[in-house]
XYZ file of C-alpha atoms in Angstrom:
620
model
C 12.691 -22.497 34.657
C 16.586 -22.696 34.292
C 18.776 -20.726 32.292
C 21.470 -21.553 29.152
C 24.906 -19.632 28.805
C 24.610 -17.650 25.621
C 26.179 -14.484 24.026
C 24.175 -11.484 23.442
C 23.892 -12.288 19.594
C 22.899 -15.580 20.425
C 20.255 -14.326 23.017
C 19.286 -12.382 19.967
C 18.581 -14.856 17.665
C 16.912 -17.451 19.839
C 14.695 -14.755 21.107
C 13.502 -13.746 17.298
C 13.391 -17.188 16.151
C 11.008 -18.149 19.085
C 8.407 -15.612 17.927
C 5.578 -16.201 16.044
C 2.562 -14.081 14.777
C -0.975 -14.643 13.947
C -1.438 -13.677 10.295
C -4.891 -11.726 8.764
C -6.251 -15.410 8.330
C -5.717 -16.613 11.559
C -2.924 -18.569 10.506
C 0.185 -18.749 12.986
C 3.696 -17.895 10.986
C 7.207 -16.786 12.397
C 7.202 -13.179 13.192
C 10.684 -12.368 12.186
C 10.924 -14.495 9.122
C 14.489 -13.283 8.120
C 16.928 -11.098 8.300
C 18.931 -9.205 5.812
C 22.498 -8.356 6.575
C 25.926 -7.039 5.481
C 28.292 -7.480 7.715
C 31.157 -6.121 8.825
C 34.072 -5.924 11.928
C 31.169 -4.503 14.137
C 28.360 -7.489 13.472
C 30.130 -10.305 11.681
C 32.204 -12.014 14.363
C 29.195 -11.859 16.846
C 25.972 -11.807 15.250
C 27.130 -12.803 11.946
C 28.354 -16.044 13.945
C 24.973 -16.481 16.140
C 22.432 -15.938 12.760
C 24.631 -19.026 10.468
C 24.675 -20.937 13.705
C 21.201 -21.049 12.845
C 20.528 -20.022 9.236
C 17.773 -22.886 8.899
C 15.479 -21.199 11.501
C 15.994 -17.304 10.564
C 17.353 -17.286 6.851
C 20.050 -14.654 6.223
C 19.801 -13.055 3.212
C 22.516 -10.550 1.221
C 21.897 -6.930 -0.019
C 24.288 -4.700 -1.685
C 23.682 -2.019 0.658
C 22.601 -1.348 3.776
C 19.771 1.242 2.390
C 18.655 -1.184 -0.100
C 18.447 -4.541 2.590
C 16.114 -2.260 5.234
C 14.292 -0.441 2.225
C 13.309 -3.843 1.696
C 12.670 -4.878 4.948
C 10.440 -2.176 4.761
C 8.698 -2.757 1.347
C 7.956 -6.785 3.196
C 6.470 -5.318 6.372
C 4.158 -3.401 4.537
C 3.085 -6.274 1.769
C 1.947 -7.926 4.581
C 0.522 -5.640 6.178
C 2.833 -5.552 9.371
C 2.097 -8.649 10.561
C 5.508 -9.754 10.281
C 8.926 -8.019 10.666
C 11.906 -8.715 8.556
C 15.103 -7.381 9.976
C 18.002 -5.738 9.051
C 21.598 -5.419 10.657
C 25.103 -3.597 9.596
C 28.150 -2.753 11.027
C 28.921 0.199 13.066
C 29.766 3.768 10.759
C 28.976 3.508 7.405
C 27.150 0.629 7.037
C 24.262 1.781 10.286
C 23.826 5.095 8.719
C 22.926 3.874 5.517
C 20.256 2.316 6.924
C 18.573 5.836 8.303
C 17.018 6.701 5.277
C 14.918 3.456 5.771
C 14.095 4.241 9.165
C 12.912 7.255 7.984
C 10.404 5.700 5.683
C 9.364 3.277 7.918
C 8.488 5.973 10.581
C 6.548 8.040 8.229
C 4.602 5.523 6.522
C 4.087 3.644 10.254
C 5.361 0.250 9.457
C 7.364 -2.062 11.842
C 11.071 -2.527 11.258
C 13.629 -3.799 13.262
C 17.506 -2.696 12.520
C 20.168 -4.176 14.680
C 23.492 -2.230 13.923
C 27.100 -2.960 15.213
C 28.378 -0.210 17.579
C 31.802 1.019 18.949
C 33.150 -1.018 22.331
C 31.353 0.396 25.629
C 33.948 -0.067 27.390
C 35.789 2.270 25.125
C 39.270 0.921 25.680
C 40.389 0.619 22.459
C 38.830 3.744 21.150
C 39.186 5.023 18.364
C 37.962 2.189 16.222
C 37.567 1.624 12.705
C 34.647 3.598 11.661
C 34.120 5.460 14.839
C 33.638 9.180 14.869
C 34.426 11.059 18.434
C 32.448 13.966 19.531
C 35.181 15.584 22.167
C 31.831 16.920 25.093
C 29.986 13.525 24.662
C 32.010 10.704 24.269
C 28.985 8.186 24.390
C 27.639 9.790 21.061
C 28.152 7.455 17.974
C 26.465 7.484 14.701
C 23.842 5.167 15.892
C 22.325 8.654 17.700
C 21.110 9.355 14.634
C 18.657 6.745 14.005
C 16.854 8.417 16.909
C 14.736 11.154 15.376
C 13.345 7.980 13.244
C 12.645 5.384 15.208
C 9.850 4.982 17.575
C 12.316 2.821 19.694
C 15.689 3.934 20.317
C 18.126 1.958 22.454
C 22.061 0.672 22.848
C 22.813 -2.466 24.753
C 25.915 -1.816 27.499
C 25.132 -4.769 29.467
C 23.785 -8.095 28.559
C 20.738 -8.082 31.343
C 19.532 -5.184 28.917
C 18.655 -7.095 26.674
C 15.889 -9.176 28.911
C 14.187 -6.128 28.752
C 14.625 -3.852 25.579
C 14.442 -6.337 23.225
C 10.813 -7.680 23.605
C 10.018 -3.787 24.476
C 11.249 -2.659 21.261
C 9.279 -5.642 19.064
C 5.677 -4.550 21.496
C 6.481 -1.042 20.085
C 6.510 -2.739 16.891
C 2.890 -4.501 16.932
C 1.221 -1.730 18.443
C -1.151 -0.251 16.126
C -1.373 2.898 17.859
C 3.043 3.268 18.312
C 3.784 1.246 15.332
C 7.471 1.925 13.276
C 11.261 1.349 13.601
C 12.853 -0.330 16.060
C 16.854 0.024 16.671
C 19.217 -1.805 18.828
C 23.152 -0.572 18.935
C 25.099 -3.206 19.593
C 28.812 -2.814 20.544
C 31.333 -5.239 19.624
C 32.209 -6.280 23.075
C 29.111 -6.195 24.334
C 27.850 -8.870 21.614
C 30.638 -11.314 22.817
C 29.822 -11.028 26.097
C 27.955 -14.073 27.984
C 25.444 -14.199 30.245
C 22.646 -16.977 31.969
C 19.603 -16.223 29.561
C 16.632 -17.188 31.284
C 14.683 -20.244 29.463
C 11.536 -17.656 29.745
C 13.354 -15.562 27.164
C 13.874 -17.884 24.482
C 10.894 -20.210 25.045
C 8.285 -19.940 22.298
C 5.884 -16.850 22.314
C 2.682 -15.936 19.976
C 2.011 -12.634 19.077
C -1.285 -11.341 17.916
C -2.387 -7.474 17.089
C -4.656 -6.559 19.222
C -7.799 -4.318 18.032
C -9.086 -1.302 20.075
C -12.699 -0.835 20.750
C -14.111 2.892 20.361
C -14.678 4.139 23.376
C -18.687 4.775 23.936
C -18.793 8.482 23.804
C -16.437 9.301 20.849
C -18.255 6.372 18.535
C -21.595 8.621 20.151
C -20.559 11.577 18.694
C -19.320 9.907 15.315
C -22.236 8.773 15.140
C -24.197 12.159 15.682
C -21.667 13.746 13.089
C -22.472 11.368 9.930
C -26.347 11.424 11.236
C -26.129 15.233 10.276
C -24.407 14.704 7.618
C -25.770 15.716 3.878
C -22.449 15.210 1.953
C -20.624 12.701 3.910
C -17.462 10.858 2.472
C -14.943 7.994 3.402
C -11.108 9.042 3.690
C -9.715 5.545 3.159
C -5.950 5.382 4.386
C -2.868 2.898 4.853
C -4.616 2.486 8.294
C -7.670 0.139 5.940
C -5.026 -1.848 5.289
C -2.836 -2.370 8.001
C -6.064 -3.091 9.769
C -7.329 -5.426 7.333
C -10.317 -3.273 7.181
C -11.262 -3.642 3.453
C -14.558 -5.769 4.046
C -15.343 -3.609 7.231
C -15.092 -0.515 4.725
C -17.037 -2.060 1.990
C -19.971 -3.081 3.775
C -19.819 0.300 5.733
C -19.601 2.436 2.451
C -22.817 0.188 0.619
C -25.235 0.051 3.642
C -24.774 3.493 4.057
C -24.343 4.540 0.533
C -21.240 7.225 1.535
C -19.132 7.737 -1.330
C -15.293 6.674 -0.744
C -12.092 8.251 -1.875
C -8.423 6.738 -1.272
C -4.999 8.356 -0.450
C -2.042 6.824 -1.656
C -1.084 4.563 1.163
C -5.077 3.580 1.220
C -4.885 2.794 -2.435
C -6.706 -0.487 -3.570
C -9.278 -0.805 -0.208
C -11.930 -0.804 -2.256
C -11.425 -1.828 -6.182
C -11.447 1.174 -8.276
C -14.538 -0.334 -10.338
C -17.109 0.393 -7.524
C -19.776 2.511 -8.031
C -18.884 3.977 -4.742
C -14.933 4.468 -5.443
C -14.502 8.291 -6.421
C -10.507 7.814 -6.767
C -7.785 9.002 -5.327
C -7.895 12.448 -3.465
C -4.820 15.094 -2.945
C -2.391 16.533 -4.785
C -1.503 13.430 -6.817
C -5.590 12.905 -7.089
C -8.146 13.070 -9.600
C -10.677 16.069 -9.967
C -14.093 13.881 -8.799
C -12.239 12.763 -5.448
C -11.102 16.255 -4.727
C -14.380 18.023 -6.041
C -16.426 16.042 -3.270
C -13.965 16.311 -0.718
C -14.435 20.608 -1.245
C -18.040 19.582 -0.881
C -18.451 17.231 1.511
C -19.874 18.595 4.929
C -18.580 15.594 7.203
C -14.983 13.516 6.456
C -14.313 9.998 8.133
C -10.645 9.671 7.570
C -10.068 5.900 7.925
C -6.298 5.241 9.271
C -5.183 8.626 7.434
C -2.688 10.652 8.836
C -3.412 13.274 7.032
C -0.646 14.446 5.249
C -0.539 17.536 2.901
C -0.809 15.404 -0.263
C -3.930 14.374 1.281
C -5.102 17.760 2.474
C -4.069 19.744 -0.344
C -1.655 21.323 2.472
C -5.448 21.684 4.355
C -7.033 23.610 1.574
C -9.222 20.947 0.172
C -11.694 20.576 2.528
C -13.702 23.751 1.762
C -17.216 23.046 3.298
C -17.493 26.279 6.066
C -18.731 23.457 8.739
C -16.939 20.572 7.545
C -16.241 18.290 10.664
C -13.519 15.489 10.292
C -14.031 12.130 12.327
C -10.508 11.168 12.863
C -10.890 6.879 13.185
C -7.018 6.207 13.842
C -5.583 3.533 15.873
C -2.779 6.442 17.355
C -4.475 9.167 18.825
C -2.095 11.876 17.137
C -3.524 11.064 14.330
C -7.220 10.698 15.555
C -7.169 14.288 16.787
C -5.600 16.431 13.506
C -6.555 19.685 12.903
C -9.743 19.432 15.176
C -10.740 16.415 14.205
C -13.731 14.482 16.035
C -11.598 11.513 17.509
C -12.743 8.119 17.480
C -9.246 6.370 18.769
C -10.245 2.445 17.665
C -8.738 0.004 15.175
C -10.189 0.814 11.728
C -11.778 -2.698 11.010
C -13.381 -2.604 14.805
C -14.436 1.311 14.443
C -16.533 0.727 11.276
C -17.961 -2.224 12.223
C -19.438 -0.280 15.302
C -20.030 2.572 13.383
C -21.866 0.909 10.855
C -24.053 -1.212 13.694
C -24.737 2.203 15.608
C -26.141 4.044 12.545
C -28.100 0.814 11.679
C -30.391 1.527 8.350
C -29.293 5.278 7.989
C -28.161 6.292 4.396
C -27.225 9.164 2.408
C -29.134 11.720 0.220
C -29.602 9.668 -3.041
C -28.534 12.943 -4.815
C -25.031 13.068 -3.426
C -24.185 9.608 -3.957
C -25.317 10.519 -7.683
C -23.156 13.314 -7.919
C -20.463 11.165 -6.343
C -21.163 9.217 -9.543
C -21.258 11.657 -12.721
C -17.687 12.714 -10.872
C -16.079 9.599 -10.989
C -17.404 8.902 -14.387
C -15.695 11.670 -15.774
C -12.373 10.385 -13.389
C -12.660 7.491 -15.435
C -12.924 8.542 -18.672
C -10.117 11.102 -18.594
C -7.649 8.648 -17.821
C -8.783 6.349 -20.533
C -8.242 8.985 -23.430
C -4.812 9.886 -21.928
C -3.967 6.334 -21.366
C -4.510 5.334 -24.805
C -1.887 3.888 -26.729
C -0.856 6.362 -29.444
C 2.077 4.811 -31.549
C 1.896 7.527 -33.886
C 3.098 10.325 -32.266
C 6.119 8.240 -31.042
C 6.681 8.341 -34.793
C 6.276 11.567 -35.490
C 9.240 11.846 -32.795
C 7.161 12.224 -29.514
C 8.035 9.892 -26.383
C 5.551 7.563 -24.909
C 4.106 9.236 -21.707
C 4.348 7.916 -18.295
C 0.131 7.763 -18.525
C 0.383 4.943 -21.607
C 3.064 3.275 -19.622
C 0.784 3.044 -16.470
C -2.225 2.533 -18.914
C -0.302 -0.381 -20.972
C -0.059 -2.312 -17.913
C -3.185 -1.404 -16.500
C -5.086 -3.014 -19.699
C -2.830 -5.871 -19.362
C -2.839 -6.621 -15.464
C -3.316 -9.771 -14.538
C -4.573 -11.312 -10.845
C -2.685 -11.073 -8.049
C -0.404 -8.691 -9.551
C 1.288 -6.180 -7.010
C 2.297 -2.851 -8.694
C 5.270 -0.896 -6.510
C 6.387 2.790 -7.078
C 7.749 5.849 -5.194
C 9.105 9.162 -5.190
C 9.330 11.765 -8.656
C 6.573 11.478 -11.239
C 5.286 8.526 -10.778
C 3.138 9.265 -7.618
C 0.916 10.638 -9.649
C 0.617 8.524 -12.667
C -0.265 4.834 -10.766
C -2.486 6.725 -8.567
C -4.324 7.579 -11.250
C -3.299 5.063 -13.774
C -3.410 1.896 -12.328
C -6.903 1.053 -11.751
C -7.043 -1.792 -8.788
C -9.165 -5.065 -9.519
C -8.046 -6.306 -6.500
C -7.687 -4.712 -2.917
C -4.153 -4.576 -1.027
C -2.478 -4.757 -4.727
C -0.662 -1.570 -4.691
C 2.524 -0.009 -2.642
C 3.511 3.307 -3.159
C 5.992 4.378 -0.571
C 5.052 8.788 -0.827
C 4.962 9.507 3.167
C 8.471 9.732 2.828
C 9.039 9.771 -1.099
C 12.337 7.837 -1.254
C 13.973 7.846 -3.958
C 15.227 4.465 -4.373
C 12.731 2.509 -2.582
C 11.475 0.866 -5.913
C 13.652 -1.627 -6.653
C 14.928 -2.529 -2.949
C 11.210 -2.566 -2.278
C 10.010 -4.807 -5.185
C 12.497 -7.236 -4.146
C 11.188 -7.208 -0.734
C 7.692 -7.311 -1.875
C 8.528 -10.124 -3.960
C 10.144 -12.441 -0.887
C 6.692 -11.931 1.247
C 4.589 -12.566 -1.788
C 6.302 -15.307 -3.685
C 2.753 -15.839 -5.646
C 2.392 -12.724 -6.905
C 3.774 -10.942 -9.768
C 5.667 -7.597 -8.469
C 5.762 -4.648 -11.090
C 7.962 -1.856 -10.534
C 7.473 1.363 -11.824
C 10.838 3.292 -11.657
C 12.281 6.689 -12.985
C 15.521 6.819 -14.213
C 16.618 9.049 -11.109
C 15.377 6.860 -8.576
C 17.321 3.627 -10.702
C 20.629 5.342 -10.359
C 20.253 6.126 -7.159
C 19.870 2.366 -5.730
C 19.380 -0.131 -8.627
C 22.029 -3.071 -7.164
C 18.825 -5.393 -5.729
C 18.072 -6.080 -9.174
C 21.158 -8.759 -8.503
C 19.760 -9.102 -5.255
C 16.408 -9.980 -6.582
C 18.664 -12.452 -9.023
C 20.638 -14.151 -6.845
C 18.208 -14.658 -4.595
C 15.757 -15.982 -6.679
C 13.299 -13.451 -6.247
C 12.017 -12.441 -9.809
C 10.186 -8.969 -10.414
C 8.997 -7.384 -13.606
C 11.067 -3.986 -12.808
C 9.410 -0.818 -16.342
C 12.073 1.679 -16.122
C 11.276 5.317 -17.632
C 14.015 7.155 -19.043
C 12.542 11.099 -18.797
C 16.307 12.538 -19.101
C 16.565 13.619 -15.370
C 14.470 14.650 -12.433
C 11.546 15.677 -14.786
C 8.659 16.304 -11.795
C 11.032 18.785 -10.079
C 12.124 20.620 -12.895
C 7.632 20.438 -13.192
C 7.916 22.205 -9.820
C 10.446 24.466 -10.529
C 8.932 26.170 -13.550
C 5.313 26.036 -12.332
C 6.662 28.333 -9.220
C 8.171 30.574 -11.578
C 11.698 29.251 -12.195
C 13.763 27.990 -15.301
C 15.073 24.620 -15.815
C 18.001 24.019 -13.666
C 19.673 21.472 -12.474
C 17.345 18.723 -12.912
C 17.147 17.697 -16.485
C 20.423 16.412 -17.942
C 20.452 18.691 -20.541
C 20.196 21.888 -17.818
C 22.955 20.013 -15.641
C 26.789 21.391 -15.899
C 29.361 19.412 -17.583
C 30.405 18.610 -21.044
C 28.284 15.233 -21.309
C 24.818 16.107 -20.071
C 24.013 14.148 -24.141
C 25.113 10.814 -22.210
C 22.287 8.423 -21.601
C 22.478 5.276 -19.597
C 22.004 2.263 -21.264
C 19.913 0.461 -18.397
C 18.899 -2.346 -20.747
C 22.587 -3.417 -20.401
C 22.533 -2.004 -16.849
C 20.011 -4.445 -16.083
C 21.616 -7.393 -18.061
C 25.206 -6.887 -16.233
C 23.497 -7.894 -12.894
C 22.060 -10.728 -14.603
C 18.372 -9.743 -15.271
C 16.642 -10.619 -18.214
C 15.982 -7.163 -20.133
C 14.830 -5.179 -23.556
C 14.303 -1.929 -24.556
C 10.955 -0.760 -26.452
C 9.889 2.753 -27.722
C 6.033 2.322 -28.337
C 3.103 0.916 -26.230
C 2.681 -1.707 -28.490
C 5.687 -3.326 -27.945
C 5.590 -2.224 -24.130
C 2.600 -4.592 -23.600
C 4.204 -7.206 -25.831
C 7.302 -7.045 -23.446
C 5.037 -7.482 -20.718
C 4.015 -10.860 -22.185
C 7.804 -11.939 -22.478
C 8.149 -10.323 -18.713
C 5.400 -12.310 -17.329
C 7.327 -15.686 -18.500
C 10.745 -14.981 -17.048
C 12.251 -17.325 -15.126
C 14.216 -14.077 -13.331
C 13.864 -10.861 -12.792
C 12.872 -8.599 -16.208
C 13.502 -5.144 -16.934
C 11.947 -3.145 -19.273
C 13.737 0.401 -20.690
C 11.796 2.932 -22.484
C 12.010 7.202 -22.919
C 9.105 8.610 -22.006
C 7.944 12.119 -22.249
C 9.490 14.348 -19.934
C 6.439 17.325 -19.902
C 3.122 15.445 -20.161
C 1.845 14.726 -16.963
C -1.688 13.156 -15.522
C -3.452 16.069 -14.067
C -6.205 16.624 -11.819
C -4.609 17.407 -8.287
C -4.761 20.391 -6.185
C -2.918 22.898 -4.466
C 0.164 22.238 -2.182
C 1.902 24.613 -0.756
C 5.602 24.837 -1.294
C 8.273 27.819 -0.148
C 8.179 30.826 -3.094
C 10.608 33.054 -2.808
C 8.806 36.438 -1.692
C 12.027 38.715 -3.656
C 13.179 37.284 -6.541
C 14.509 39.190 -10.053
C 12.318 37.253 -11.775
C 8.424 38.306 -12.188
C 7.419 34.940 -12.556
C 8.721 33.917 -9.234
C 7.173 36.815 -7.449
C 3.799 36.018 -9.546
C 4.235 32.390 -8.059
C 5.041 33.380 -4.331
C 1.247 35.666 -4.802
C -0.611 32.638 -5.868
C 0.936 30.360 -3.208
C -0.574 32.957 -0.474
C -3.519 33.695 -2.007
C -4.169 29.630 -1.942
C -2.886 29.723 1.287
C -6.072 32.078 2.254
C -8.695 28.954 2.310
C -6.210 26.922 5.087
C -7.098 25.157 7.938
C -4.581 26.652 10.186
C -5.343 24.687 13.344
């Protein structure tokens, strides 16, 4: 093959745009399907040039911030299930290190993302730049270092031959199941301009499709041997069911075998919450019948789980003397957790052997009863606190964030997407928001970023134009990051966005009196300054950046609101106060740092009961 004279940013381009990816269908679609981008002196002249050059094959679109544009990069990879990659690029200083927050969501929650940020010259001649910090012992050091600690590929282009190489390096890293997450490139300014003879190889058309590890004989043996032993058995679904697009591997897996199931939040919606078999959502955000079996059960297969304290109960909740985990995890760090019985495989292929190997074996009748009368009671708990009660908003008392998840829960509709993150609501759609259909939920909690909710509804939205995208939002995480609801407007991009008003951070000042402190801080009203009475008006927040948006006080006119939401030509935002106190209960213990001395008895009384939870932890 020959070659064609292009700059680095062009190489760039040409070699995204000639990427393609096989979707969960078996469909064939781009693999980088756009790219979002604010530019400045260190990308616009270069790659700002190559990507409107050729805006018709890899659309360009604008954020407000660099946070926001790869939060929903992010929020896109994951909605479909990382299968495709949307991109995101900045300058060099400010603009790259906003964009490390994302990275470190991406990382945590293992979802593809590529970031391509501007960086200072390498040849360094007319240092300092604009924007450019110095570090005096390593003058190679720029802010773009710091995207290393959360990315799984890390790299800075000084020549233009690198490129050849660390480019389609960095998007395999990408698609592996097993190494899957963020992706940077540092691009200096000169280095961008610079031209070189790109091989035709490089820009010539390329398929990409996920491949799907086999168990390997002896670990799916033992598996096997494990849940063959097994009296209590239960399914661990994670994000991995997903990602995987296990869901019909895990259904047929759970009913032939009768094993009850329980979800974490990233595995949320494999299995809709209406199955006899679907005990609800386990952890510290869970419900008491998924973490009373979970105590109980004897053997755990965590699905694509990485096992995180919120899913562990910081390793308490698994109290059975001989429990025995099956770790079935694409990445082997994940596979082998805590002592976990590995079975390295992709989730869809691991079940189906699993369920093949164990052929007509099923559980004790008994424990897929009790299984039952647990999640009956799940159910019904969050239907009486889910219940509208209009009243005692009259008598003064704030909807709470249960009703609100409840109001839309009644009133869901298909294909709707629900999207949260971060403070109390965690907790509330876990529980709340009661999945008819499977991949229909997105709660970003490995790395709880506040501010992910809007930025990642309006991602969500672009890779699911079909769909109907509700955000649930707090009113800390919506002044954090709220500018994508113009993002989501001039784009075209609508969203039905519920804000709750609680008056501050309301599930940390929860934390900070339940360990034995006093408010501080966290609610307006225990904040410093002589305006802490000041509310934000986000109705009129919302309508400044052109949304459609009302304010309602009951559930009753929350679910009427809906109705005007659902027929919005744009974006719709929804205000209400909610309660600041009442939350969903029915998780179980985490372990957070107590202070061991403190002048207050209630803090030392915490610190006691955090050790003496600490006593039934798997330490290793």
């Amino acid at each position: 093959m020959g070659t064609q004279r292009l700059t680095v940013a062009q190489a760039i381009v040409a070699h995204l745009i000639a990427q393609t990816t096989e979707l969960g269908d078996g469909s064939t679609a781009s693999l980088f399907p756009g790219v979002y981008g604010i530019f400045g002196h260190g990308n616009v002249t270069c790659l700002g040039h190559a990507l409107e050059e050729r805006k018709d094959e890899l659309p360009t679109w604008r954020g407000q911030n660099e946070q926001g544009m790869a939060l929903a990069a992010t929020a896109y990879n994951k909605a479909v299930r990382r299968r495709q990659i949307m991109t995101a690029t900045s300058s060099i200083g400010p603009g790259a290190t906003n964009m490390v927050t994302a990275a470190g969501v991406a990382h945590s929650n293992r979802l593809p993302l590529l970031l391509l940020a501007g960086d200072t010259f390498a040849s360094r001649t007319p240092d300092p730049v604009l924007q450019q910090v110095e570090h005096f012992g390593v003058p190679s050091t720029t802010v773009n270092d710091s995207f290393r600690p959360v990315t799984r590929y890390w790299d800075r282009i000084t020549m233009p031959d690198q490129l050849l190489t660390s480019l389609p390096q960095a998007i395999d890293t990408m698609l592996d199941p097993a190494d899957c997450g963020p992706a940077f490139l540092g691009l200096p300014q000169d280095v961008q301009a610079m031209a070189f003879d790109v091989p035709d190889e490089f820009v010539a058309a390329q398929q990409h499709r996920i491949v799907r590890a086999r168990p390997d004989r002896g670990q799916l043996a033992a598996a096997v041997d494990a849940l063959r032993s097994a009296k209590q058995p239960l399914i661990l679904a994670g994000g991995g069911v997903h990602y995987s697009f296990a869901e019909a591997a895990l259904l047929a897996f759970a009913e032939r075998h009768r094993i009850p199931m329980v979800e974490t939040v990233a595995g949320k919606a494999s299995l809709v919450a209406a199955h006899e078999l679907n005990a609800g959502p386990i952890g510290v955000t869970g419900c008491e019948s998924a973490n009373a079996l979970a105590a109980q059960a004897d053997v755990v297969l965590a699905v694509g789980s990485r096992l995180e304290d919120f899913t562990t109960g910081s390793w308490t909740l698994f109290q059975h003397p001989d429990v025995t985990i099956i770790g079935l995890n694409a990445a082997r760090f994940d596979a082998r957790k805590r002592r976990s019985l590995p079975l390295v495989a992709d989730a869809r292929a691991g079940l189906e052997e699993l369920t093949d190997a164990l052929a007509d074996w099923v559980v004790d009748a008994a424990w897929t009863e009790r299984a039952a009368t647990e999640r009956a009671g799940y159910h019904a708990y969050i239907d009486k606190i889910a219940a509208p009660s209009d009243d005692s908003v009259a008598a003064g008392e704030p909807v709470t964030y249960a009703q609100v998840v409840g109001a839309v829960d009644r009133n869901k509709q298909p294909g709707d997407y629900v999207l949260a993150a971060a403070g109390g609501f965690p907790g509330e759609v876990n529980n709340g928001w009661r999945a008819d259909e499977i991949n229909s939920f997105d709660c970003e909690y490995g790395f709880s970023c506040m501010g992910y909710e809007i930025a990642g509804g309006w991602g969500a939205k672009m890779a699911m134009p079909e769909r109907e995208v509700i955000v649930f939002v707090g009113d800390g995480s919506t002044m954090m990051l709220n500018s994508d609801l113009y993002s989501s407007v001039i784009g075209g991009h609508k969203m039905i966005v519920i804000i709750c008003d609680n008056g501050g951070y309301a599930v940390i000042n929860r934390l900070q009196i339940n360990q034995g402190g006093v408010p501080f801080n966290n609610l307006l009203d225990d904040c410093k300054g002589p305006n802490t009475e000041v509310r934000v008006d986000f109705e009129m927040l919302a309508k400044a950046q052109g949304c459609n948006a009302e304010t309602v006080h009951t559930v009753t006119e929350l679910e009427s609101a809906m109705d005007r939401a659902r027929a919005s030509d744009r974006t719709y935002v929804i205000a209400l106060q909610t309660h600041r106190y009442e939350w969903t209960e029915g998780g179980t213990y985490w372990e957070v740092g107590v202070p061991e001395v403190s002048n207050r008895p209630s803090v030392v009384a915490a610190h006691d009961d955090v050790a003496t939870g600490k006593q039934g932890q798997r330490r290793a």
